[in-house]
Amino acid sequence: MSSRAKRGDLIFNNRLLRFRLSGSSQWLNHILDSKYISVYKRILNTLFQWNTDQACEHILGLYDKKGFCIVDYLYFANVAGKKLFSRHQSNTPVEDFSEALLSDYKNINIHGIYALYQQAILDADVVLPDGIALQLFTYFAKKKRLKNLNGTDFCPYFLSYIKEYHPGRAMNIILYGTYPHLLKKTQDLLLKQGYTVVYAQDGYTNLDWNALELSLKGRWEAINLLLVARTTPEYPIQEIWALTNRENIHKYKLLVMNQWGTFDFWVGEQKRAPKLIRTIKLEWLRRLVSDPKRNMKKVLSTLALFRYIFSYLILKKE
């Protein structure tokens, strides 16, 4: 089959996908909001269930339809480590999180943080499954094989996908996150690859919305892609930031992708495992051996997979 024919099939299939999703959205939202549905089932129902190309088209379709879009990734270490399947209550005003920096998070009740993170995942426009542990849990729970759409691989694919399949669309990239020296390297890398980076700001300061607005002046018709890399292993800052800044994200017509440590991998601060290791699903072990201080807690949380399967799928915990 020719590439043009394949492309035609892809467009048709994704239009059908968007039709199915939009047609069932009212019913799905009613179900997800129901107090009778357990939290873990609501979380699983948010996960994107199709392949990489369909994810690209779905994200672009939502962005065009709504004028903005928030994309999160979910991996199992966060499910377990941040108790995402449990019910949380927060007495901390949501407004306190909109400009909260890392130093502020250290003084906020952890259950308030977990509650806002849970809401952020449930309210995100797209939640992409990240990692084999989440794939396994979802398979045992729903008998559904999800694709591993991790941020380190998906984001560069998404950028190249727009170049190849939407060459007529202008795209502006905004970078927000990580340390200043790594941010500069990330910006230089993207510029070298031929992308337009219109604004960059490190993740240890509050985003300057006025400066961002000036950088986007005259560019409102383009895809304005904001890549955020602010989260630490302890705190899901970027997801909560996107949730509590949703009004501005809509105002400035941003497509937000919360990228975790992607910038570190892009510029070589963190190393990817060789392709063979990634193919046999052992990259987590390589990361643990190469940087135990950074990855030990994440791996221990991931190993809770077996306890979660027993509790939620065998004992039917709600």
mmCIF file of C-alpha atoms in Angstrom:
data_model
loop_
_atom_site.group_PDB
_atom_site.id
_atom_site.type_symbol
_atom_site.label_atom_id
_atom_site.label_comp_id
_atom_site.label_asym_id
_atom_site.label_seq_id
_atom_site.Cartn_x
_atom_site.Cartn_y
_atom_site.Cartn_z
ATOM 1 C CA MET A 1 0.000 0.000 0.000
ATOM 2 C CA SER A 2 1.320 3.457 -0.857
ATOM 3 C CA SER A 3 2.154 5.972 1.856
ATOM 4 C CA ARG A 4 -0.655 8.209 0.572
ATOM 5 C CA ALA A 5 -3.153 5.363 0.878
ATOM 6 C CA LYS A 6 -1.930 4.567 4.376
ATOM 7 C CA ARG A 7 -2.272 8.227 5.255
ATOM 8 C CA GLY A 8 -5.819 8.247 3.920
ATOM 9 C CA ASP A 9 -6.699 5.233 6.038
ATOM 10 C CA LEU A 10 -5.159 6.930 9.065
ATOM 11 C CA ILE A 11 -7.217 10.109 8.573
ATOM 12 C CA PHE A 12 -10.403 8.075 8.105
ATOM 13 C CA ASN A 13 -9.749 5.917 11.155
ATOM 14 C CA ASN A 14 -8.968 8.908 13.350
ATOM 15 C CA ARG A 15 -12.048 10.793 12.195
ATOM 16 C CA LEU A 16 -14.016 7.705 13.153
ATOM 17 C CA LEU A 17 -12.178 7.598 16.482
ATOM 18 C CA ARG A 18 -12.957 11.257 17.226
ATOM 19 C CA PHE A 19 -16.599 10.675 16.256
ATOM 20 C CA ARG A 20 -16.854 7.744 18.647
ATOM 21 C CA LEU A 21 -15.190 9.674 21.457
ATOM 22 C CA SER A 22 -17.261 12.816 20.970
ATOM 23 C CA GLY A 23 -20.452 10.817 20.588
ATOM 24 C CA SER A 24 -19.911 9.018 23.866
ATOM 25 C CA SER A 25 -18.393 11.904 25.834
ATOM 26 C CA GLN A 26 -21.625 12.951 27.551
ATOM 27 C CA TRP A 27 -22.359 9.405 28.638
ATOM 28 C CA LEU A 28 -18.731 8.818 29.650
ATOM 29 C CA ASN A 29 -18.538 11.992 31.737
ATOM 30 C CA HIS A 30 -21.719 10.975 33.545
ATOM 31 C CA ILE A 31 -20.223 7.597 34.325
ATOM 32 C CA LEU A 32 -16.852 9.001 35.418
ATOM 33 C CA ASP A 33 -18.503 11.547 37.711
ATOM 34 C CA SER A 34 -20.661 8.930 39.365
ATOM 35 C CA LYS A 35 -19.942 8.323 43.036
ATOM 36 C CA TYR A 36 -20.690 4.664 42.413
ATOM 37 C CA ILE A 37 -17.628 4.184 40.218
ATOM 38 C CA SER A 38 -14.406 3.438 42.105
ATOM 39 C CA VAL A 39 -11.519 5.851 41.711
ATOM 40 C CA TYR A 40 -9.219 3.279 40.128
ATOM 41 C CA LYS A 41 -11.771 2.484 37.421
ATOM 42 C CA ARG A 42 -12.216 6.178 36.690
ATOM 43 C CA ILE A 43 -8.449 6.560 36.353
ATOM 44 C CA LEU A 44 -8.185 3.565 34.012
ATOM 45 C CA ASN A 45 -11.032 4.903 31.883
ATOM 46 C CA THR A 46 -9.066 8.095 31.224
ATOM 47 C CA LEU A 47 -6.159 6.251 29.555
ATOM 48 C CA PHE A 48 -5.819 6.605 25.791
ATOM 49 C CA GLN A 49 -6.426 3.187 24.241
ATOM 50 C CA TRP A 50 -5.208 3.471 20.665
ATOM 51 C CA ASN A 51 -1.868 3.673 18.835
ATOM 52 C CA THR A 52 0.741 6.398 18.470
ATOM 53 C CA ASP A 53 -0.504 7.931 15.203
ATOM 54 C CA GLN A 54 -4.069 7.961 16.482
ATOM 55 C CA ALA A 55 -2.866 9.689 19.646
ATOM 56 C CA CYS A 56 -1.241 12.401 17.517
ATOM 57 C CA GLU A 57 -4.403 12.965 15.480
ATOM 58 C CA HIS A 58 -6.628 12.862 18.551
ATOM 59 C CA ILE A 59 -4.542 15.479 20.371
ATOM 60 C CA LEU A 60 -4.518 17.775 17.328
ATOM 61 C CA GLY A 61 -8.248 17.255 16.854
ATOM 62 C CA LEU A 62 -9.010 18.213 20.443
ATOM 63 C CA TYR A 63 -6.709 21.231 20.208
ATOM 64 C CA ASP A 64 -8.457 22.462 17.062
ATOM 65 C CA LYS A 65 -11.906 21.864 18.534
ATOM 66 C CA LYS A 66 -11.369 23.371 21.997
ATOM 67 C CA GLY A 67 -8.672 25.920 21.253
ATOM 68 C CA PHE A 68 -6.415 24.376 23.891
ATOM 69 C CA CYS A 69 -5.447 20.926 25.161
ATOM 70 C CA ILE A 70 -3.688 19.429 28.207
ATOM 71 C CA VAL A 71 -1.822 16.146 27.782
ATOM 72 C CA ASP A 72 -0.555 14.151 30.770
ATOM 73 C CA TYR A 73 1.374 10.894 30.971
ATOM 74 C CA LEU A 74 0.658 8.308 33.643
ATOM 75 C CA TYR A 75 3.038 5.602 34.786
ATOM 76 C CA PHE A 76 2.464 3.086 37.513
ATOM 77 C CA ALA A 77 5.067 4.422 39.949
ATOM 78 C CA ASN A 78 2.867 7.504 40.326
ATOM 79 C CA VAL A 79 -0.262 5.412 40.754
ATOM 80 C CA ALA A 80 1.312 3.609 43.706
ATOM 81 C CA GLY A 81 3.662 6.267 45.056
ATOM 82 C CA LYS A 82 1.034 9.004 45.088
ATOM 83 C CA LYS A 83 -1.856 6.695 46.013
ATOM 84 C CA LEU A 84 -3.771 7.693 42.931
ATOM 85 C CA PHE A 85 -6.467 5.024 43.375
ATOM 86 C CA SER A 86 -7.367 6.227 46.889
ATOM 87 C CA ARG A 87 -9.848 8.939 47.761
ATOM 88 C CA HIS A 88 -8.235 12.129 49.019
ATOM 89 C CA GLN A 89 -9.577 15.313 50.523
ATOM 90 C CA SER A 90 -7.777 18.626 50.552
ATOM 91 C CA ASN A 91 -8.272 21.657 52.780
ATOM 92 C CA THR A 92 -5.710 23.652 50.801
ATOM 93 C CA PRO A 93 -7.325 26.238 48.467
ATOM 94 C CA VAL A 94 -6.750 25.389 44.813
ATOM 95 C CA GLU A 95 -5.509 28.930 44.218
ATOM 96 C CA ASP A 96 -2.519 28.228 46.453
ATOM 97 C CA PHE A 97 -1.182 25.819 43.839
ATOM 98 C CA SER A 98 -1.360 28.013 40.733
ATOM 99 C CA GLU A 99 1.983 29.692 41.449
ATOM 100 C CA ALA A 100 3.429 27.165 43.905
ATOM 101 C CA LEU A 101 7.142 26.450 43.480
ATOM 102 C CA LEU A 102 9.077 23.432 44.728
ATOM 103 C CA SER A 103 9.853 25.188 48.015
ATOM 104 C CA ASP A 104 6.124 25.781 48.558
ATOM 105 C CA TYR A 105 5.206 22.137 47.965
ATOM 106 C CA LYS A 106 7.407 21.104 50.878
ATOM 107 C CA ASN A 107 5.076 23.018 53.205
ATOM 108 C CA ILE A 108 1.757 21.741 51.803
ATOM 109 C CA ASN A 109 -0.078 18.753 53.274
ATOM 110 C CA ILE A 110 0.748 15.724 51.138
ATOM 111 C CA HIS A 111 -2.906 14.617 50.942
ATOM 112 C CA GLY A 112 -3.791 17.984 49.441
ATOM 113 C CA ILE A 113 -1.113 17.432 46.798
ATOM 114 C CA TYR A 114 -2.387 13.913 46.055
ATOM 115 C CA ALA A 115 -5.971 15.183 45.800
ATOM 116 C CA LEU A 116 -5.030 17.849 43.249
ATOM 117 C CA TYR A 117 -2.877 15.402 41.272
ATOM 118 C CA GLN A 118 -5.763 12.956 41.112
ATOM 119 C CA GLN A 119 -8.066 15.721 39.885
ATOM 120 C CA ALA A 120 -5.453 16.793 37.324
ATOM 121 C CA ILE A 121 -5.331 13.303 35.814
ATOM 122 C CA LEU A 122 -9.117 12.985 35.744
ATOM 123 C CA ASP A 123 -9.529 16.458 34.185
ATOM 124 C CA ALA A 124 -6.737 16.194 31.585
ATOM 125 C CA ASP A 125 -7.866 16.186 27.966
ATOM 126 C CA VAL A 126 -5.594 13.255 27.104
ATOM 127 C CA VAL A 127 -3.813 10.808 29.443
ATOM 128 C CA LEU A 128 -1.187 8.661 27.738
ATOM 129 C CA PRO A 129 -0.112 5.350 29.332
ATOM 130 C CA ASP A 130 3.583 5.246 30.188
ATOM 131 C CA GLY A 131 5.493 2.070 30.987
ATOM 132 C CA ILE A 132 5.080 -1.686 31.118
ATOM 133 C CA ALA A 133 3.771 -1.824 34.702
ATOM 134 C CA LEU A 134 0.709 0.249 33.821
ATOM 135 C CA GLN A 135 0.260 -1.818 30.657
ATOM 136 C CA LEU A 136 0.224 -5.007 32.745
ATOM 137 C CA PHE A 137 -2.211 -3.686 35.336
ATOM 138 C CA THR A 138 -4.575 -2.395 32.662
ATOM 139 C CA TYR A 139 -4.414 -5.681 30.792
ATOM 140 C CA PHE A 140 -5.350 -7.680 33.894
ATOM 141 C CA ALA A 141 -8.058 -5.155 34.798
ATOM 142 C CA LYS A 142 -9.659 -4.631 31.377
ATOM 143 C CA LYS A 143 -8.095 -7.266 29.104
ATOM 144 C CA LYS A 144 -6.910 -4.374 26.965
ATOM 145 C CA ARG A 145 -3.362 -4.073 25.612
ATOM 146 C CA LEU A 146 -2.425 -0.406 25.734
ATOM 147 C CA LYS A 147 0.468 1.097 23.817
ATOM 148 C CA ASN A 148 3.426 2.427 25.789
ATOM 149 C CA LEU A 149 3.202 6.114 24.877
ATOM 150 C CA ASN A 150 5.940 7.353 27.198
ATOM 151 C CA GLY A 151 6.895 11.014 27.020
ATOM 152 C CA THR A 152 10.546 10.507 26.077
ATOM 153 C CA ASP A 153 9.540 8.726 22.864
ATOM 154 C CA PHE A 154 6.102 10.164 22.149
ATOM 155 C CA CYS A 155 6.916 13.877 22.245
ATOM 156 C CA PRO A 156 9.663 13.839 19.573
ATOM 157 C CA TYR A 157 7.443 11.548 17.493
ATOM 158 C CA PHE A 158 4.586 14.042 17.850
ATOM 159 C CA LEU A 159 6.830 16.892 16.691
ATOM 160 C CA SER A 160 8.019 14.949 13.651
ATOM 161 C CA TYR A 161 4.450 13.783 12.947
ATOM 162 C CA ILE A 162 3.270 17.385 12.626
ATOM 163 C CA LYS A 163 6.175 18.128 10.289
ATOM 164 C CA GLU A 164 5.440 15.139 8.068
ATOM 165 C CA TYR A 165 1.643 14.966 8.014
ATOM 166 C CA HIS A 166 0.725 18.613 8.671
ATOM 167 C CA PRO A 167 3.500 20.465 6.822
ATOM 168 C CA GLY A 168 1.278 23.463 6.167
ATOM 169 C CA ARG A 169 0.746 24.178 9.856
ATOM 170 C CA ALA A 170 3.095 26.506 11.691
ATOM 171 C CA MET A 171 4.189 25.358 15.131
ATOM 172 C CA ASN A 172 5.714 27.417 17.919
ATOM 173 C CA ILE A 173 7.358 25.677 20.864
ATOM 174 C CA ILE A 174 7.445 27.098 24.380
ATOM 175 C CA LEU A 175 9.724 25.452 26.960
ATOM 176 C CA TYR A 176 9.007 25.690 30.675
ATOM 177 C CA GLY A 177 10.987 23.609 33.123
ATOM 178 C CA THR A 178 14.233 22.090 34.391
ATOM 179 C CA TYR A 179 17.416 23.992 35.336
ATOM 180 C CA PRO A 180 18.557 27.006 33.275
ATOM 181 C CA HIS A 181 21.627 25.285 31.785
ATOM 182 C CA LEU A 182 19.626 22.206 30.731
ATOM 183 C CA LEU A 183 16.862 24.425 29.375
ATOM 184 C CA LYS A 184 19.386 26.229 27.167
ATOM 185 C CA LYS A 185 20.676 22.902 25.833
ATOM 186 C CA THR A 186 17.112 21.754 25.116
ATOM 187 C CA GLN A 187 16.332 24.971 23.268
ATOM 188 C CA ASP A 188 19.520 24.718 21.202
ATOM 189 C CA LEU A 189 18.731 21.090 20.336
ATOM 190 C CA LEU A 190 15.235 21.904 19.078
ATOM 191 C CA LEU A 191 16.471 24.898 17.096
ATOM 192 C CA LYS A 192 19.124 22.703 15.497
ATOM 193 C CA GLN A 193 16.395 20.241 14.491
ATOM 194 C CA GLY A 194 14.569 23.026 12.675
ATOM 195 C CA TYR A 195 11.832 23.837 15.196
ATOM 196 C CA THR A 196 10.768 27.330 16.215
ATOM 197 C CA VAL A 197 11.231 27.991 19.933
ATOM 198 C CA VAL A 198 9.585 31.310 20.773
ATOM 199 C CA TYR A 199 9.966 31.328 24.556
ATOM 200 C CA ALA A 200 11.858 29.423 27.257
ATOM 201 C CA GLN A 201 11.830 29.735 31.041
ATOM 202 C CA ASP A 202 13.323 27.523 33.744
ATOM 203 C CA GLY A 203 11.033 25.531 36.027
ATOM 204 C CA TYR A 204 12.131 27.088 39.301
ATOM 205 C CA THR A 205 10.330 30.375 38.638
ATOM 206 C CA ASN A 206 6.676 31.193 37.998
ATOM 207 C CA LEU A 207 5.800 31.424 34.331
ATOM 208 C CA ASP A 208 5.799 35.021 33.110
ATOM 209 C CA TRP A 209 2.491 35.105 31.258
ATOM 210 C CA ASN A 210 3.058 38.665 30.030
ATOM 211 C CA ALA A 211 6.395 37.740 28.456
ATOM 212 C CA LEU A 212 4.802 34.658 26.915
ATOM 213 C CA GLU A 213 2.000 36.767 25.448
ATOM 214 C CA LEU A 214 4.531 39.091 23.818
ATOM 215 C CA SER A 215 6.404 36.133 22.318
ATOM 216 C CA LEU A 216 3.167 34.799 20.813
ATOM 217 C CA LYS A 217 2.052 38.111 19.326
ATOM 218 C CA GLY A 218 1.030 37.542 15.718
ATOM 219 C CA ARG A 219 1.348 33.758 16.113
ATOM 220 C CA TRP A 220 -2.123 32.844 17.373
ATOM 221 C CA GLU A 221 -3.067 30.808 14.289
ATOM 222 C CA ALA A 222 -0.181 28.380 14.784
ATOM 223 C CA ILE A 223 0.030 25.318 17.009
ATOM 224 C CA ASN A 224 1.421 26.837 20.203
ATOM 225 C CA LEU A 225 2.973 23.869 21.975
ATOM 226 C CA LEU A 226 3.995 24.342 25.609
ATOM 227 C CA LEU A 227 6.334 21.604 26.861
ATOM 228 C CA VAL A 228 6.444 21.581 30.663
ATOM 229 C CA ALA A 229 9.139 19.746 32.622
ATOM 230 C CA ARG A 230 8.689 20.809 36.235
ATOM 231 C CA THR A 231 7.814 17.663 38.175
ATOM 232 C CA THR A 232 10.194 16.156 40.724
ATOM 233 C CA PRO A 233 10.106 12.509 41.904
ATOM 234 C CA GLU A 234 8.328 13.697 45.065
ATOM 235 C CA TYR A 235 5.810 16.190 43.703
ATOM 236 C CA PRO A 236 3.664 16.225 40.513
ATOM 237 C CA ILE A 237 4.106 19.975 40.121
ATOM 238 C CA GLN A 238 3.522 20.209 36.372
ATOM 239 C CA GLU A 239 0.180 18.385 36.307
ATOM 240 C CA ILE A 240 -1.154 20.461 39.199
ATOM 241 C CA TRP A 241 0.227 23.604 37.573
ATOM 242 C CA ALA A 242 -1.654 22.831 34.344
ATOM 243 C CA LEU A 243 -4.854 22.083 36.260
ATOM 244 C CA THR A 244 -4.745 25.311 38.264
ATOM 245 C CA ASN A 245 -3.676 27.441 35.279
ATOM 246 C CA ARG A 246 -6.267 26.027 32.896
ATOM 247 C CA GLU A 247 -7.864 29.449 32.370
ATOM 248 C CA ASN A 248 -4.617 30.971 31.093
ATOM 249 C CA ILE A 249 -3.861 27.880 29.021
ATOM 250 C CA HIS A 250 -7.205 28.381 27.305
ATOM 251 C CA LYS A 251 -6.699 32.141 26.992
ATOM 252 C CA TYR A 252 -3.355 31.757 25.219
ATOM 253 C CA LYS A 253 -4.516 28.811 23.082
ATOM 254 C CA LEU A 254 -1.824 26.430 24.287
ATOM 255 C CA LEU A 255 -1.332 22.744 23.655
ATOM 256 C CA VAL A 256 0.313 21.681 26.919
ATOM 257 C CA MET A 257 2.304 18.469 27.225
ATOM 258 C CA ASN A 258 3.596 17.663 30.708
ATOM 259 C CA GLN A 259 6.897 15.974 29.940
ATOM 260 C CA TRP A 260 8.487 14.999 33.273
ATOM 261 C CA GLY A 261 12.229 14.382 32.728
ATOM 262 C CA THR A 262 12.153 14.420 28.932
ATOM 263 C CA PHE A 263 14.480 17.416 28.604
ATOM 264 C CA ASP A 264 17.142 15.595 30.661
ATOM 265 C CA PHE A 265 17.072 12.644 28.257
ATOM 266 C CA TRP A 266 17.063 14.814 25.151
ATOM 267 C CA VAL A 267 20.259 16.633 26.134
ATOM 268 C CA GLY A 268 22.049 13.582 27.549
ATOM 269 C CA GLU A 269 21.846 14.493 31.241
ATOM 270 C CA GLN A 270 20.086 11.144 31.688
ATOM 271 C CA LYS A 271 20.930 8.240 29.381
ATOM 272 C CA ARG A 272 18.456 5.993 27.596
ATOM 273 C CA ALA A 273 19.039 2.282 27.739
ATOM 274 C CA PRO A 274 20.215 0.585 24.515
ATOM 275 C CA LYS A 275 17.396 -0.331 22.146
ATOM 276 C CA LEU A 276 17.647 -4.046 22.999
ATOM 277 C CA ILE A 277 17.143 -3.314 26.705
ATOM 278 C CA ARG A 278 14.127 -1.137 25.892
ATOM 279 C CA THR A 279 12.706 -3.827 23.611
ATOM 280 C CA ILE A 280 12.775 -6.464 26.358
ATOM 281 C CA LYS A 281 11.180 -3.963 28.784
ATOM 282 C CA LEU A 282 14.134 -3.678 31.171
ATOM 283 C CA GLU A 283 14.932 0.009 30.841
ATOM 284 C CA TRP A 284 13.694 0.538 34.397
ATOM 285 C CA LEU A 285 16.439 -1.804 35.644
ATOM 286 C CA ARG A 286 19.088 0.033 33.640
ATOM 287 C CA ARG A 287 17.945 3.351 35.119
ATOM 288 C CA LEU A 288 18.022 1.921 38.636
ATOM 289 C CA VAL A 289 21.574 0.618 38.251
ATOM 290 C CA SER A 290 22.876 3.788 36.595
ATOM 291 C CA ASP A 291 21.241 6.253 39.013
ATOM 292 C CA PRO A 292 19.870 4.495 42.131
ATOM 293 C CA LYS A 293 19.398 7.703 44.122
ATOM 294 C CA ARG A 294 17.108 9.164 41.468
ATOM 295 C CA ASN A 295 15.219 5.983 40.563
ATOM 296 C CA MET A 296 15.038 3.749 43.664
ATOM 297 C CA LYS A 297 11.793 5.197 44.993
ATOM 298 C CA LYS A 298 10.195 5.016 41.553
ATOM 299 C CA VAL A 299 11.176 1.354 41.106
ATOM 300 C CA LEU A 300 9.927 0.406 44.585
ATOM 301 C CA SER A 301 6.598 2.067 43.801
ATOM 302 C CA THR A 302 6.411 0.176 40.508
ATOM 303 C CA LEU A 303 7.016 -3.139 42.280
ATOM 304 C CA ALA A 304 3.773 -2.498 44.161
ATOM 305 C CA LEU A 305 2.121 -3.677 40.924
ATOM 306 C CA PHE A 306 1.684 -7.184 42.317
ATOM 307 C CA ARG A 307 0.059 -5.904 45.518
ATOM 308 C CA TYR A 308 -2.256 -3.717 43.450
ATOM 309 C CA ILE A 309 -3.260 -6.614 41.202
ATOM 310 C CA PHE A 310 -4.071 -8.688 44.290
ATOM 311 C CA SER A 311 -5.948 -5.890 46.089
ATOM 312 C CA TYR A 312 -7.909 -4.325 43.250
ATOM 313 C CA LEU A 313 -8.376 -7.156 40.777
ATOM 314 C CA ILE A 314 -8.558 -10.249 42.979
ATOM 315 C CA LEU A 315 -9.986 -8.911 46.256
ATOM 316 C CA LYS A 316 -12.004 -6.302 44.291
ATOM 317 C CA LYS A 317 -10.997 -3.397 46.515
ATOM 318 C CA GLU A 318 -12.940 -0.231 45.737
#
